[in-house]
Amino acid sequence: MTYIFIIKRGFQDEHYGMPMVAICANISWEFIFTFIYPHNDFQRIITFSWFVLDLVIMWQYLIYGRKEFKNTMSTTLFYTSFLFTLATSFLVILVLSHELHDMQGIYAAFIQNLMMSGLFIGLFFARGSLAGQSMSIAVCNIV
């Protein structure tokens, strides 16, 4: 439900609703555990569904996020920093899962959820508004 609320609010407000690092970590985790280390068939369908929803959230970030950073970084730096963060997230989750013998991604998922909680709060304070966010998103994210 969190992803659906983020997408809905993002289109309403024309703002991205998930912090960049969280987007990159989520897409990486979902790609790894759908295509590289797939879970059972049922979980794989769920994880793939999350992946598709995160692609929409990523698209919102790339479209709406640029205007939020236009005064602080160039277009090239904006997109380059996203790609660097995505690649780094992917490698960290892959190495972490391999090193901890966690082919289910449990440790990485726990760390990501903890990280996301702080990042959502940081995004709220950085913006000074609920643009792209809502109480529904916050509640669903902690449940």
Coordinates of N, CA and C in Angstrom, one line a residue, residues 14-102:
E14 N 2.9 16.5 -8.0 CA 4.0 16.6 -8.9 C 5.3 16.8 -8.2
H15 N 5.5 15.9 -7.2 CA 6.8 15.7 -6.5 C 7.1 14.2 -6.3
Y16 N 8.3 13.9 -6.2 CA 8.6 12.5 -5.9 C 8.4 12.3 -4.4
G17 N 8.0 11.1 -4.1 CA 7.6 10.8 -2.7 C 8.5 9.9 -1.9
M18 N 9.5 9.4 -2.6 CA 10.5 8.5 -1.9 C 11.9 9.1 -2.1
P19 N 12.7 9.1 -1.0 CA 14.0 9.7 -1.2 C 14.9 8.8 -2.1
M20 N 15.8 9.5 -2.8 CA 16.6 8.8 -3.9 C 17.3 7.5 -3.4
V21 N 17.9 7.6 -2.2 CA 18.7 6.4 -1.8 C 17.7 5.3 -1.5
A22 N 16.6 5.6 -1.0 CA 15.6 4.5 -0.7 C 15.1 3.9 -2.1
I23 N 14.8 4.8 -3.1 CA 14.4 4.2 -4.4 C 15.5 3.3 -4.9
C24 N 16.7 3.7 -4.9 CA 17.8 2.9 -5.4 C 18.0 1.6 -4.7
A25 N 17.9 1.7 -3.4 CA 18.0 0.4 -2.6 C 16.8 -0.5 -2.9
N26 N 15.6 0.0 -2.9 CA 14.4 -0.8 -3.2 C 14.5 -1.5 -4.5
I27 N 14.8 -0.7 -5.5 CA 14.8 -1.3 -6.9 C 15.9 -2.3 -7.0
S28 N 17.0 -2.1 -6.4 CA 18.1 -3.0 -6.4 C 17.7 -4.3 -5.7
W29 N 17.2 -4.2 -4.5 CA 16.7 -5.4 -3.7 C 15.7 -6.2 -4.5
E30 N 14.8 -5.5 -5.1 CA 13.7 -6.2 -5.8 C 14.2 -6.8 -7.1
F31 N 15.1 -6.2 -7.7 CA 15.7 -6.8 -8.9 C 16.5 -8.0 -8.6
I32 N 17.4 -7.9 -7.6 CA 18.2 -9.0 -7.1 C 17.4 -10.2 -6.7
F33 N 16.3 -10.0 -5.9 CA 15.5 -11.1 -5.4 C 14.3 -11.5 -6.3
T34 N 14.2 -10.9 -7.4 CA 13.3 -11.4 -8.4 C 14.0 -12.2 -9.5
F35 N 15.2 -11.6 -9.9 CA 15.9 -12.2 -11.1 C 17.2 -12.9 -10.8
I36 N 17.9 -12.6 -9.8 CA 19.2 -13.2 -9.5 C 19.1 -14.3 -8.4
Y37 N 18.5 -14.0 -7.3 CA 18.2 -15.0 -6.2 C 16.7 -15.0 -6.0
P38 N 16.0 -15.6 -6.9 CA 14.5 -15.5 -6.8 C 14.0 -16.4 -5.6
H39 N 13.0 -15.9 -5.0 CA 12.3 -16.6 -3.9 C 11.4 -17.7 -4.5
N40 N 10.5 -18.2 -3.7 CA 9.5 -19.2 -4.3 C 8.6 -18.4 -5.2
D41 N 7.8 -19.1 -6.0 CA 7.0 -18.5 -7.0 C 6.1 -17.4 -6.5
F42 N 5.4 -17.7 -5.4 CA 4.5 -16.7 -4.9 C 5.2 -15.4 -4.5
Q43 N 6.3 -15.5 -3.7 CA 7.0 -14.3 -3.3 C 7.7 -13.7 -4.5
R44 N 8.1 -14.4 -5.4 CA 8.7 -13.8 -6.6 C 7.7 -12.9 -7.4
I45 N 6.4 -13.3 -7.4 CA 5.4 -12.5 -8.0 C 5.2 -11.2 -7.2
I46 N 5.2 -11.3 -5.9 CA 5.0 -10.1 -5.0 C 6.2 -9.2 -5.2
T47 N 7.4 -9.7 -5.2 CA 8.6 -8.9 -5.3 C 8.7 -8.3 -6.7
F48 N 8.3 -9.0 -7.7 CA 8.2 -8.4 -9.1 C 7.2 -7.2 -9.1
S49 N 6.1 -7.4 -8.5 CA 5.1 -6.4 -8.4 C 5.6 -5.1 -7.7
W50 N 6.4 -5.3 -6.6 CA 7.0 -4.2 -6.0 C 8.0 -3.5 -6.9
F51 N 8.7 -4.3 -7.7 CA 9.7 -3.8 -8.6 C 9.0 -2.9 -9.7
V52 N 7.9 -3.3 -10.2 CA 7.2 -2.5 -11.2 C 6.7 -1.2 -10.6
L53 N 6.2 -1.3 -9.4 CA 5.7 -0.1 -8.7 C 6.9 0.9 -8.4
D54 N 8.0 0.3 -8.1 CA 9.2 1.1 -7.8 C 9.7 1.8 -9.1
L55 N 9.5 1.1 -10.2 CA 9.9 1.8 -11.5 C 9.1 3.0 -11.7
V56 N 7.8 3.0 -11.3 CA 7.0 4.2 -11.4 C 7.5 5.3 -10.5
I57 N 7.8 4.9 -9.2 CA 8.4 5.8 -8.2 C 9.7 6.4 -8.7
M58 N 10.5 5.6 -9.3 CA 11.8 6.0 -9.9 C 11.6 7.1 -11.0
W59 N 10.6 6.8 -11.8 CA 10.3 7.7 -12.9 C 9.8 9.0 -12.4
Q60 N 9.0 9.0 -11.3 CA 8.6 10.2 -10.7 C 9.8 11.0 -10.1
Y61 N 10.7 10.3 -9.5 CA 11.9 11.0 -9.0 C 12.7 11.7 -10.1
L62 N 12.9 10.9 -11.2 CA 13.7 11.5 -12.3 C 13.0 12.6 -13.0
I63 N 11.6 12.6 -13.0 CA 10.9 13.7 -13.7 C 10.7 14.9 -12.7
Y64 N 10.2 14.6 -11.5 CA 9.9 15.7 -10.6 C 11.1 16.1 -9.8
G65 N 12.0 15.3 -9.5 CA 13.1 15.6 -8.6 C 14.1 16.6 -9.2
R66 N 14.2 16.6 -10.5 CA 15.1 17.5 -11.2 C 14.7 19.0 -10.9
K67 N 13.5 19.3 -10.8 CA 13.1 20.7 -10.6 C 13.4 21.1 -9.1
E68 N 13.4 20.1 -8.2 CA 13.7 20.4 -6.8 C 15.2 20.7 -6.6
F69 N 16.0 20.2 -7.5 CA 17.5 20.4 -7.3 C 18.1 21.3 -8.4
K70 N 17.2 22.0 -9.2 CA 17.7 22.7 -10.3 C 18.7 23.9 -9.8
N71 N 18.5 24.4 -8.6 CA 19.3 25.5 -8.1 C 20.6 25.0 -7.4
T72 N 20.6 23.7 -7.1 CA 21.8 23.2 -6.3 C 22.7 22.3 -7.1
M73 N 22.2 21.7 -8.2 CA 23.1 20.9 -9.0 C 22.7 20.9 -10.5
S74 N 23.6 20.6 -11.3 CA 23.4 20.6 -12.8 C 22.5 19.4 -13.1
T75 N 22.0 19.4 -14.3 CA 21.2 18.3 -14.8 C 22.1 17.0 -14.9
T76 N 23.3 17.2 -15.4 CA 24.2 16.1 -15.5 C 24.5 15.5 -14.1
L77 N 24.8 16.3 -13.2 CA 25.1 15.8 -11.8 C 23.9 15.2 -11.2
F78 N 22.7 15.7 -11.4 CA 21.5 15.1 -10.9 C 21.4 13.6 -11.4
Y79 N 21.4 13.4 -12.7 CA 21.3 12.1 -13.2 C 22.5 11.2 -12.9
T80 N 23.7 11.7 -12.9 CA 24.9 11.0 -12.6 C 24.8 10.5 -11.2
S81 N 24.4 11.3 -10.3 CA 24.3 10.9 -8.9 C 23.3 9.8 -8.7
F82 N 22.2 9.9 -9.4 CA 21.2 8.8 -9.3 C 21.8 7.5 -9.8
L83 N 22.4 7.5 -11.0 CA 23.0 6.3 -11.5 C 24.1 5.7 -10.6
F84 N 24.9 6.6 -10.0 CA 26.0 6.2 -9.1 C 25.3 5.5 -7.9
T85 N 24.3 6.1 -7.3 CA 23.6 5.6 -6.1 C 23.0 4.3 -6.4
L86 N 22.3 4.2 -7.6 CA 21.7 2.9 -8.0 C 22.7 1.8 -8.1
A87 N 23.8 2.1 -8.8 CA 24.9 1.0 -8.9 C 25.5 0.7 -7.6
T88 N 25.7 1.6 -6.8 CA 26.3 1.4 -5.4 C 25.3 0.5 -4.6
S89 N 24.0 0.9 -4.6 CA 23.0 0.2 -3.8 C 23.0 -1.3 -4.3
F90 N 23.0 -1.5 -5.6 CA 22.9 -2.8 -6.2 C 24.1 -3.7 -5.7
L91 N 25.3 -3.1 -5.8 CA 26.5 -3.8 -5.4 C 26.5 -4.1 -3.9
V92 N 26.1 -3.2 -3.1 CA 26.1 -3.3 -1.6 C 25.2 -4.5 -1.2
I93 N 24.0 -4.4 -1.8 CA 23.0 -5.5 -1.5 C 23.4 -6.8 -1.9
L94 N 24.0 -6.9 -3.1 CA 24.5 -8.2 -3.7 C 25.6 -8.7 -2.8
V95 N 26.6 -7.9 -2.5 CA 27.7 -8.3 -1.7 C 27.3 -8.7 -0.3
L96 N 26.4 -7.9 0.3 CA 25.9 -8.1 1.7 C 25.2 -9.5 1.7
S97 N 24.4 -9.7 0.8 CA 23.6 -11.0 0.7 C 24.6 -12.2 0.6
H98 N 25.6 -12.0 -0.3 CA 26.5 -13.1 -0.5 C 27.4 -13.3 0.7
E99 N 27.9 -12.3 1.3 CA 28.8 -12.4 2.5 C 28.1 -13.0 3.7
L100 N 26.8 -12.6 3.9 CA 26.1 -13.1 5.0 C 25.3 -14.4 4.7
H101 N 25.5 -14.9 3.5 CA 24.8 -16.1 3.1 C 23.3 -16.0 3.3
D102 N 22.8 -14.8 2.8 CA 21.4 -14.5 3.0 C 20.8 -14.3 1.6

